[in-house]
């Protein structure tokens, strides 16, 4: 009864606008309560969506890769004309009515500060070779169709996953670097990172404005959201993942939390989790409340762009739309809306299927095995894991759980309040009921893999909740109901501050381990380890076209990005690639050869002998014609190489690795 009374009070405050948002049908008039000037921030989404359509068309048609550019121009011109007509009819033209406001200086300062910092922070990530090597290899032969197989080895091997082949973002970054005469790897790891980091405060400001904040509170809200992202997660495991060969014993709690993922904003999956999801929630809220056809189009473009950025968008974007609709429908029930209003809301829910047609269609093709599933996925992690362990990956420990619970209760119910606050609260309840419910965890894990279940935590939109804390400022400045509303707001803010103090672990952008190379870097450097950069510079003329056997972590992941024409004998996930090509023996052979040169935990003499036999086979069959080993293992490995062929010799040492080649050192790779 109390909730119903509060809802009625909130509905009364919003007046006729709130009532009309539930009763008016979809129309072309386009009159709305919020200005669409900020929608200009969505234009990059339209560009990525048109590029994704072009890329997928060329991928399916098996046309030469260079035709992606021409197809993109065709889609962009046709789409731009159609969007222009729609915007004119609906008066929802992006940028229309824009007026400068001093609060935007704060946004500019935040964006520049975060972007400049991104230039100097080194955060290598071993996933880059999985995502970007195919794009680098494609640039070597643009007249070939888009590559469908593994490009980093000299034998037939499967790509990482069929769904990954539909992502177009990495190819976009590679083509941009190619046409702009920028190193494609630098364009991907640095330029894209700077652009995404710069856009961060503007995205949260735009979302806060959609949820009813005025300009100054919206700008301060963007600052609060970024503050949340700058607070270090519980464990540095995620930050060290790009450098440490072994992280056994490290606490994985919080290793892929919001702060950690925000440090990799050049990757498509990080852009989806940090930037695309809050945009999706804001667009769904605005569409359900104002029912403007332009928002339906924006959601459609967002769904296509999300698929192009990373495959988590395939299920996260539909989940946001479903939970948003459930929240709005629940709100209508508590407000005792008429049957006609509910019927129209149900019709609007049916219309939400159209924006999600692209990601849902790809999911359906994958489920029906039209897009073939991988044969073997055991290397990607367990099929099931305990719910708490999976959620801990993104949240952390007890202090972080308490902090997040305080946010999810106090911000919607005690700070934002009214209809917007109750919508957010019902949305969070829907996320917990349908996505983060332990009873449904096994079903989710069976379809998206257990180790990726943590991504559902990002549906909670904790940074956006932090942005909405700024609503407390105008409430405290308001003179009415000081005792009731003012004290309630102060209590909520105090509880949030105390919970954040209790969960504080440091600043996420600061270096974590200079010994491993996780430290500061020069703006002109890519997101690679200094040791591998030193080795690449010294060994360039020997390995640029070689078949190199190197440690999987980390040289085997980063050197292929610097030398796309080089073939690495044991890339990361080598057993996965060959198992899904129907040749698991080859993957095991190469993996054991890599274990021999690294030398860690070789074990019993029998195991050492078995690994040596695999190593000999790799060398004798010509699978490798260059070997890079850690300095500590160089003498042992060189002795084995000489027993195969006395011509093998030590050529150079750099970055902690020793390069060995057969024959004279001048021979090269």
PDB file of N, CA and C in Angstrom, residues 190-268:
ATOM      1  N   UNK A 190      44.970   2.708 -29.732  1.00  0.00           N
ATOM      2  CA  UNK A 190      45.187   4.037 -29.149  1.00  0.00           C
ATOM      3  C   UNK A 190      44.148   5.047 -29.630  1.00  0.00           C
ATOM      4  N   UNK A 191      44.021   5.211 -30.949  1.00  0.00           N
ATOM      5  CA  UNK A 191      43.081   6.205 -31.461  1.00  0.00           C
ATOM      6  C   UNK A 191      41.651   5.872 -31.039  1.00  0.00           C
ATOM      7  N   UNK A 192      41.259   4.611 -31.207  1.00  0.00           N
ATOM      8  CA  UNK A 192      39.907   4.208 -30.802  1.00  0.00           C
ATOM      9  C   UNK A 192      39.715   4.363 -29.299  1.00  0.00           C
ATOM     10  N   UNK A 193      40.761   4.066 -28.540  1.00  0.00           N
ATOM     11  CA  UNK A 193      40.680   4.197 -27.082  1.00  0.00           C
ATOM     12  C   UNK A 193      40.464   5.649 -26.683  1.00  0.00           C
ATOM     13  N   UNK A 194      41.204   6.552 -27.305  1.00  0.00           N
ATOM     14  CA  UNK A 194      41.086   7.977 -26.985  1.00  0.00           C
ATOM     15  C   UNK A 194      39.689   8.492 -27.335  1.00  0.00           C
ATOM     16  N   UNK A 195      39.175   8.104 -28.485  1.00  0.00           N
ATOM     17  CA  UNK A 195      37.840   8.558 -28.898  1.00  0.00           C
ATOM     18  C   UNK A 195      36.762   8.049 -27.949  1.00  0.00           C
ATOM     19  N   UNK A 196      36.833   6.774 -27.580  1.00  0.00           N
ATOM     20  CA  UNK A 196      35.837   6.209 -26.667  1.00  0.00           C
ATOM     21  C   UNK A 196      35.942   6.846 -25.287  1.00  0.00           C
ATOM     22  N   UNK A 197      37.169   7.056 -24.813  1.00  0.00           N
ATOM     23  CA  UNK A 197      37.361   7.676 -23.502  1.00  0.00           C
ATOM     24  C   UNK A 197      36.840   9.108 -23.494  1.00  0.00           C
ATOM     25  N   UNK A 198      37.077   9.845 -24.578  1.00  0.00           N
ATOM     26  CA  UNK A 198      36.594  11.222 -24.659  1.00  0.00           C
ATOM     27  C   UNK A 198      35.070  11.274 -24.643  1.00  0.00           C
ATOM     28  N   UNK A 199      34.408  10.309 -25.251  1.00  0.00           N
ATOM     29  CA  UNK A 199      32.947  10.321 -25.343  1.00  0.00           C
ATOM     30  C   UNK A 199      32.261   9.910 -24.046  1.00  0.00           C
ATOM     31  N   UNK A 200      33.004   9.322 -23.118  1.00  0.00           N
ATOM     32  CA  UNK A 200      32.406   8.753 -21.912  1.00  0.00           C
ATOM     33  C   UNK A 200      31.553   9.755 -21.123  1.00  0.00           C
ATOM     34  N   UNK A 201      32.079  10.943 -20.741  1.00  0.00           N
ATOM     35  CA  UNK A 201      31.227  11.866 -19.961  1.00  0.00           C
ATOM     36  C   UNK A 201      30.027  12.367 -20.742  1.00  0.00           C
ATOM     37  N   UNK A 202      30.162  12.532 -22.059  1.00  0.00           N
ATOM     38  CA  UNK A 202      29.035  13.006 -22.861  1.00  0.00           C
ATOM     39  C   UNK A 202      27.920  11.966 -22.915  1.00  0.00           C
ATOM     40  N   UNK A 203      28.286  10.682 -22.970  1.00  0.00           N
ATOM     41  CA  UNK A 203      27.279   9.623 -22.985  1.00  0.00           C
ATOM     42  C   UNK A 203      26.494   9.611 -21.679  1.00  0.00           C
ATOM     43  N   UNK A 204      27.186   9.682 -20.555  1.00  0.00           N
ATOM     44  CA  UNK A 204      26.483   9.662 -19.275  1.00  0.00           C
ATOM     45  C   UNK A 204      25.670  10.938 -19.067  1.00  0.00           C
ATOM     46  N   UNK A 205      26.168  12.063 -19.566  1.00  0.00           N
ATOM     47  CA  UNK A 205      25.408  13.315 -19.493  1.00  0.00           C
ATOM     48  C   UNK A 205      24.115  13.185 -20.295  1.00  0.00           C
ATOM     49  N   UNK A 206      24.213  12.637 -21.506  1.00  0.00           N
ATOM     50  CA  UNK A 206      23.036  12.478 -22.352  1.00  0.00           C
ATOM     51  C   UNK A 206      22.029  11.536 -21.691  1.00  0.00           C
ATOM     52  N   UNK A 207      22.506  10.443 -21.123  1.00  0.00           N
ATOM     53  CA  UNK A 207      21.606   9.509 -20.441  1.00  0.00           C
ATOM     54  C   UNK A 207      20.946  10.167 -19.233  1.00  0.00           C
ATOM     55  N   UNK A 208      21.725  10.920 -18.461  1.00  0.00           N
ATOM     56  CA  UNK A 208      21.158  11.599 -17.293  1.00  0.00           C
ATOM     57  C   UNK A 208      20.092  12.601 -17.704  1.00  0.00           C
ATOM     58  N   UNK A 209      20.308  13.292 -18.814  1.00  0.00           N
ATOM     59  CA  UNK A 209      19.307  14.233 -19.312  1.00  0.00           C
ATOM     60  C   UNK A 209      18.027  13.507 -19.731  1.00  0.00           C
ATOM     61  N   UNK A 210      18.186  12.340 -20.343  1.00  0.00           N
ATOM     62  CA  UNK A 210      17.010  11.558 -20.733  1.00  0.00           C
ATOM     63  C   UNK A 210      16.190  11.184 -19.501  1.00  0.00           C
ATOM     64  N   UNK A 211      16.870  10.907 -18.399  1.00  0.00           N
ATOM     65  CA  UNK A 211      16.172  10.516 -17.174  1.00  0.00           C
ATOM     66  C   UNK A 211      15.753  11.714 -16.325  1.00  0.00           C
ATOM     67  N   UNK A 212      15.810  12.911 -16.902  1.00  0.00           N
ATOM     68  CA  UNK A 212      15.181  14.065 -16.264  1.00  0.00           C
ATOM     69  C   UNK A 212      16.092  15.041 -15.568  1.00  0.00           C
ATOM     70  N   UNK A 213      17.410  14.844 -15.580  1.00  0.00           N
ATOM     71  CA  UNK A 213      18.299  15.787 -14.911  1.00  0.00           C
ATOM     72  C   UNK A 213      18.498  17.032 -15.766  1.00  0.00           C
ATOM     73  N   UNK A 214      18.657  18.169 -15.116  1.00  0.00           N
ATOM     74  CA  UNK A 214      18.958  19.403 -15.823  1.00  0.00           C
ATOM     75  C   UNK A 214      20.442  19.448 -16.161  1.00  0.00           C
ATOM     76  N   UNK A 215      20.880  20.547 -16.765  1.00  0.00           N
ATOM     77  CA  UNK A 215      22.231  20.580 -17.334  1.00  0.00           C
ATOM     78  C   UNK A 215      23.333  20.429 -16.282  1.00  0.00           C
ATOM     79  N   UNK A 216      23.322  21.290 -15.272  1.00  0.00           N
ATOM     80  CA  UNK A 216      24.394  21.190 -14.282  1.00  0.00           C
ATOM     81  C   UNK A 216      24.344  19.867 -13.509  1.00  0.00           C
ATOM     82  N   UNK A 217      23.181  19.441 -13.017  1.00  0.00           N
ATOM     83  CA  UNK A 217      23.143  18.112 -12.381  1.00  0.00           C
ATOM     84  C   UNK A 217      23.562  16.997 -13.334  1.00  0.00           C
ATOM     85  N   UNK A 218      23.208  17.123 -14.636  1.00  0.00           N
ATOM     86  CA  UNK A 218      23.623  16.103 -15.604  1.00  0.00           C
ATOM     87  C   UNK A 218      25.129  16.052 -15.752  1.00  0.00           C
ATOM     88  N   UNK A 219      25.778  17.221 -15.807  1.00  0.00           N
ATOM     89  CA  UNK A 219      27.239  17.259 -15.930  1.00  0.00           C
ATOM     90  C   UNK A 219      27.904  16.711 -14.675  1.00  0.00           C
ATOM     91  N   UNK A 220      27.379  17.076 -13.513  1.00  0.00           N
ATOM     92  CA  UNK A 220      27.936  16.538 -12.263  1.00  0.00           C
ATOM     93  C   UNK A 220      27.687  15.036 -12.185  1.00  0.00           C
ATOM     94  N   UNK A 221      26.535  14.606 -12.712  1.00  0.00           N
ATOM     95  CA  UNK A 221      26.261  13.168 -12.760  1.00  0.00           C
ATOM     96  C   UNK A 221      27.264  12.425 -13.613  1.00  0.00           C
ATOM     97  N   UNK A 222      27.668  13.020 -14.740  1.00  0.00           N
ATOM     98  CA  UNK A 222      28.706  12.402 -15.572  1.00  0.00           C
ATOM     99  C   UNK A 222      30.004  12.262 -14.791  1.00  0.00           C
ATOM    100  N   UNK A 223      30.340  13.277 -14.002  1.00  0.00           N
ATOM    101  CA  UNK A 223      31.528  13.202 -13.150  1.00  0.00           C
ATOM    102  C   UNK A 223      31.409  12.068 -12.141  1.00  0.00           C
ATOM    103  N   UNK A 224      30.228  11.901 -11.538  1.00  0.00           N
ATOM    104  CA  UNK A 224      30.039  10.830 -10.560  1.00  0.00           C
ATOM    105  C   UNK A 224      30.132   9.457 -11.218  1.00  0.00           C
ATOM    106  N   UNK A 225      29.579   9.333 -12.431  1.00  0.00           N
ATOM    107  CA  UNK A 225      29.674   8.055 -13.138  1.00  0.00           C
ATOM    108  C   UNK A 225      31.114   7.711 -13.448  1.00  0.00           C
ATOM    109  N   UNK A 226      31.899   8.696 -13.886  1.00  0.00           N
ATOM    110  CA  UNK A 226      33.308   8.440 -14.183  1.00  0.00           C
ATOM    111  C   UNK A 226      34.089   8.154 -12.907  1.00  0.00           C
ATOM    112  N   UNK A 227      33.691   8.794 -11.811  1.00  0.00           N
ATOM    113  CA  UNK A 227      34.346   8.499 -10.529  1.00  0.00           C
ATOM    114  C   UNK A 227      34.166   7.032 -10.163  1.00  0.00           C
ATOM    115  N   UNK A 228      32.953   6.518 -10.390  1.00  0.00           N
ATOM    116  CA  UNK A 228      32.719   5.095 -10.142  1.00  0.00           C
ATOM    117  C   UNK A 228      33.653   4.236 -10.985  1.00  0.00           C
ATOM    118  N   UNK A 229      33.850   4.599 -12.249  1.00  0.00           N
ATOM    119  CA  UNK A 229      34.717   3.821 -13.132  1.00  0.00           C
ATOM    120  C   UNK A 229      36.189   3.960 -12.764  1.00  0.00           C
ATOM    121  N   UNK A 230      36.546   5.032 -12.079  1.00  0.00           N
ATOM    122  CA  UNK A 230      37.946   5.241 -11.703  1.00  0.00           C
ATOM    123  C   UNK A 230      38.304   4.562 -10.388  1.00  0.00           C
ATOM    124  N   UNK A 231      37.296   4.096  -9.642  1.00  0.00           N
ATOM    125  CA  UNK A 231      37.585   3.386  -8.401  1.00  0.00           C
ATOM    126  C   UNK A 231      37.990   1.962  -8.728  1.00  0.00           C
ATOM    127  N   UNK A 232      39.160   1.582  -8.289  1.00  0.00           N
ATOM    128  CA  UNK A 232      39.721   0.283  -8.659  1.00  0.00           C
ATOM    129  C   UNK A 232      38.841  -0.854  -8.156  1.00  0.00           C
ATOM    130  N   UNK A 233      38.800  -1.927  -8.954  1.00  0.00           N
ATOM    131  CA  UNK A 233      38.092  -3.126  -8.537  1.00  0.00           C
ATOM    132  C   UNK A 233      38.863  -3.838  -7.435  1.00  0.00           C
ATOM    133  N   UNK A 234      38.225  -4.819  -6.848  1.00  0.00           N
ATOM    134  CA  UNK A 234      38.812  -5.525  -5.707  1.00  0.00           C
ATOM    135  C   UNK A 234      40.154  -6.153  -6.050  1.00  0.00           C
ATOM    136  N   UNK A 235      40.232  -6.806  -7.211  1.00  0.00           N
ATOM    137  CA  UNK A 235      41.439  -7.540  -7.570  1.00  0.00           C
ATOM    138  C   UNK A 235      42.115  -6.919  -8.781  1.00  0.00           C
ATOM    139  N   UNK A 236      43.458  -6.826  -8.797  1.00  0.00           N
ATOM    140  CA  UNK A 236      44.162  -6.350  -9.987  1.00  0.00           C
ATOM    141  C   UNK A 236      44.352  -7.430 -11.038  1.00  0.00           C
ATOM    142  N   UNK A 237      43.718  -8.585 -10.825  1.00  0.00           N
ATOM    143  CA  UNK A 237      43.869  -9.730 -11.733  1.00  0.00           C
ATOM    144  C   UNK A 237      43.618  -9.327 -13.185  1.00  0.00           C
ATOM    145  N   UNK A 238      42.540  -8.587 -13.400  1.00  0.00           N
ATOM    146  CA  UNK A 238      42.195  -8.190 -14.766  1.00  0.00           C
ATOM    147  C   UNK A 238      43.236  -7.299 -15.393  1.00  0.00           C
ATOM    148  N   UNK A 239      43.781  -6.357 -14.628  1.00  0.00           N
ATOM    149  CA  UNK A 239      44.786  -5.456 -15.167  1.00  0.00           C
ATOM    150  C   UNK A 239      46.083  -6.195 -15.507  1.00  0.00           C
ATOM    151  N   UNK A 240      46.394  -7.233 -14.747  1.00  0.00           N
ATOM    152  CA  UNK A 240      47.641  -7.962 -14.959  1.00  0.00           C
ATOM    153  C   UNK A 240      47.508  -9.056 -16.005  1.00  0.00           C
ATOM    154  N   UNK A 241      46.282  -9.297 -16.463  1.00  0.00           N
ATOM    155  CA  UNK A 241      46.043 -10.415 -17.368  1.00  0.00           C
ATOM    156  C   UNK A 241      46.844 -10.289 -18.657  1.00  0.00           C
ATOM    157  N   UNK A 242      47.143  -9.077 -19.058  1.00  0.00           N
ATOM    158  CA  UNK A 242      47.884  -8.902 -20.299  1.00  0.00           C
ATOM    159  C   UNK A 242      49.372  -9.086 -20.162  1.00  0.00           C
ATOM    160  N   UNK A 243      49.888  -9.293 -18.941  1.00  0.00           N
ATOM    161  CA  UNK A 243      51.332  -9.338 -18.780  1.00  0.00           C
ATOM    162  C   UNK A 243      51.840 -10.571 -18.061  1.00  0.00           C
ATOM    163  N   UNK A 244      51.101 -11.040 -17.069  1.00  0.00           N
ATOM    164  CA  UNK A 244      51.601 -12.136 -16.249  1.00  0.00           C
ATOM    165  C   UNK A 244      51.384 -13.470 -16.939  1.00  0.00           C
ATOM    166  N   UNK A 245      52.416 -14.294 -16.949  1.00  0.00           N
ATOM    167  CA  UNK A 245      52.303 -15.620 -17.548  1.00  0.00           C
ATOM    168  C   UNK A 245      51.482 -16.539 -16.672  1.00  0.00           C
ATOM    169  N   UNK A 246      51.553 -16.348 -15.383  1.00  0.00           N
ATOM    170  CA  UNK A 246      50.786 -17.178 -14.462  1.00  0.00           C
ATOM    171  C   UNK A 246      50.220 -16.294 -13.365  1.00  0.00           C
ATOM    172  N   UNK A 247      48.910 -16.409 -13.141  1.00  0.00           N
ATOM    173  CA  UNK A 247      48.252 -15.649 -12.091  1.00  0.00           C
ATOM    174  C   UNK A 247      47.608 -16.582 -11.071  1.00  0.00           C
ATOM    175  N   UNK A 248      48.183 -17.748 -10.932  1.00  0.00           N
ATOM    176  CA  UNK A 248      47.650 -18.700  -9.968  1.00  0.00           C
ATOM    177  C   UNK A 248      47.762 -18.126  -8.560  1.00  0.00           C
ATOM    178  N   UNK A 249      46.709 -18.274  -7.811  1.00  0.00           N
ATOM    179  CA  UNK A 249      46.686 -17.744  -6.461  1.00  0.00           C
ATOM    180  C   UNK A 249      46.099 -16.353  -6.375  1.00  0.00           C
ATOM    181  N   UNK A 250      45.958 -15.653  -7.523  1.00  0.00           N
ATOM    182  CA  UNK A 250      45.359 -14.327  -7.510  1.00  0.00           C
ATOM    183  C   UNK A 250      43.860 -14.438  -7.294  1.00  0.00           C
ATOM    184  N   UNK A 251      43.308 -13.472  -6.576  1.00  0.00           N
ATOM    185  CA  UNK A 251      41.871 -13.471  -6.300  1.00  0.00           C
ATOM    186  C   UNK A 251      41.129 -12.992  -7.544  1.00  0.00           C
ATOM    187  N   UNK A 252      40.290 -13.827  -8.167  1.00  0.00           N
ATOM    188  CA  UNK A 252      39.583 -13.415  -9.380  1.00  0.00           C
ATOM    189  C   UNK A 252      38.360 -12.551  -9.102  1.00  0.00           C
ATOM    190  N   UNK A 253      38.022 -12.310  -7.822  1.00  0.00           N
ATOM    191  CA  UNK A 253      36.855 -11.511  -7.490  1.00  0.00           C
ATOM    192  C   UNK A 253      37.004 -10.084  -7.993  1.00  0.00           C
ATOM    193  N   UNK A 254      36.112  -9.658  -8.857  1.00  0.00           N
ATOM    194  CA  UNK A 254      36.164  -8.308  -9.407  1.00  0.00           C
ATOM    195  C   UNK A 254      37.160  -8.115 -10.525  1.00  0.00           C
ATOM    196  N   UNK A 255      37.692  -9.199 -11.074  1.00  0.00           N
ATOM    197  CA  UNK A 255      38.762  -9.047 -12.074  1.00  0.00           C
ATOM    198  C   UNK A 255      38.237  -8.536 -13.410  1.00  0.00           C
ATOM    199  N   UNK A 256      36.933  -8.627 -13.657  1.00  0.00           N
ATOM    200  CA  UNK A 256      36.347  -8.015 -14.846  1.00  0.00           C
ATOM    201  C   UNK A 256      35.224  -7.073 -14.431  1.00  0.00           C
ATOM    202  N   UNK A 257      35.457  -6.308 -13.378  1.00  0.00           N
ATOM    203  CA  UNK A 257      34.492  -5.330 -12.930  1.00  0.00           C
ATOM    204  C   UNK A 257      34.460  -4.107 -13.832  1.00  0.00           C
ATOM    205  N   UNK A 258      33.598  -3.164 -13.490  1.00  0.00           N
ATOM    206  CA  UNK A 258      33.399  -1.978 -14.318  1.00  0.00           C
ATOM    207  C   UNK A 258      34.693  -1.195 -14.501  1.00  0.00           C
ATOM    208  N   UNK A 259      35.472  -1.038 -13.438  1.00  0.00           N
ATOM    209  CA  UNK A 259      36.708  -0.262 -13.530  1.00  0.00           C
ATOM    210  C   UNK A 259      37.711  -0.920 -14.459  1.00  0.00           C
ATOM    211  N   UNK A 260      37.851  -2.234 -14.337  1.00  0.00           N
ATOM    212  CA  UNK A 260      38.806  -2.954 -15.174  1.00  0.00           C
ATOM    213  C   UNK A 260      38.420  -2.886 -16.640  1.00  0.00           C
ATOM    214  N   UNK A 261      37.169  -3.177 -16.939  1.00  0.00           N
ATOM    215  CA  UNK A 261      36.721  -3.184 -18.327  1.00  0.00           C
ATOM    216  C   UNK A 261      36.831  -1.791 -18.937  1.00  0.00           C
ATOM    217  N   UNK A 262      36.578  -0.741 -18.136  1.00  0.00           N
ATOM    218  CA  UNK A 262      36.689   0.628 -18.645  1.00  0.00           C
ATOM    219  C   UNK A 262      38.118   0.974 -19.037  1.00  0.00           C
ATOM    220  N   UNK A 263      39.085   0.185 -18.608  1.00  0.00           N
ATOM    221  CA  UNK A 263      40.470   0.420 -19.013  1.00  0.00           C
ATOM    222  C   UNK A 263      40.807  -0.140 -20.375  1.00  0.00           C
ATOM    223  N   UNK A 264      39.858  -0.848 -21.024  1.00  0.00           N
ATOM    224  CA  UNK A 264      40.095  -1.448 -22.342  1.00  0.00           C
ATOM    225  C   UNK A 264      39.063  -0.951 -23.353  1.00  0.00           C
ATOM    226  N   UNK A 265      38.830   0.349 -23.356  1.00  0.00           N
ATOM    227  CA  UNK A 265      37.759   0.897 -24.183  1.00  0.00           C
ATOM    228  C   UNK A 265      38.068   0.899 -25.676  1.00  0.00           C
ATOM    229  N   UNK A 266      39.209   0.368 -26.097  1.00  0.00           N
ATOM    230  CA  UNK A 266      39.434   0.227 -27.534  1.00  0.00           C
ATOM    231  C   UNK A 266      38.830  -1.089 -28.045  1.00  0.00           C
ATOM    232  N   UNK A 267      38.497  -2.004 -27.160  1.00  0.00           N
ATOM    233  CA  UNK A 267      37.931  -3.281 -27.575  1.00  0.00           C
ATOM    234  C   UNK A 267      36.417  -3.175 -27.704  1.00  0.00           C
ATOM    235  N   UNK A 268      35.861  -3.874 -28.678  1.00  0.00           N
ATOM    236  CA  UNK A 268      34.434  -3.801 -28.927  1.00  0.00           C
ATOM    237  C   UNK A 268      33.597  -4.226 -27.736  1.00  0.00           C
TER     238      UNK A 268
END
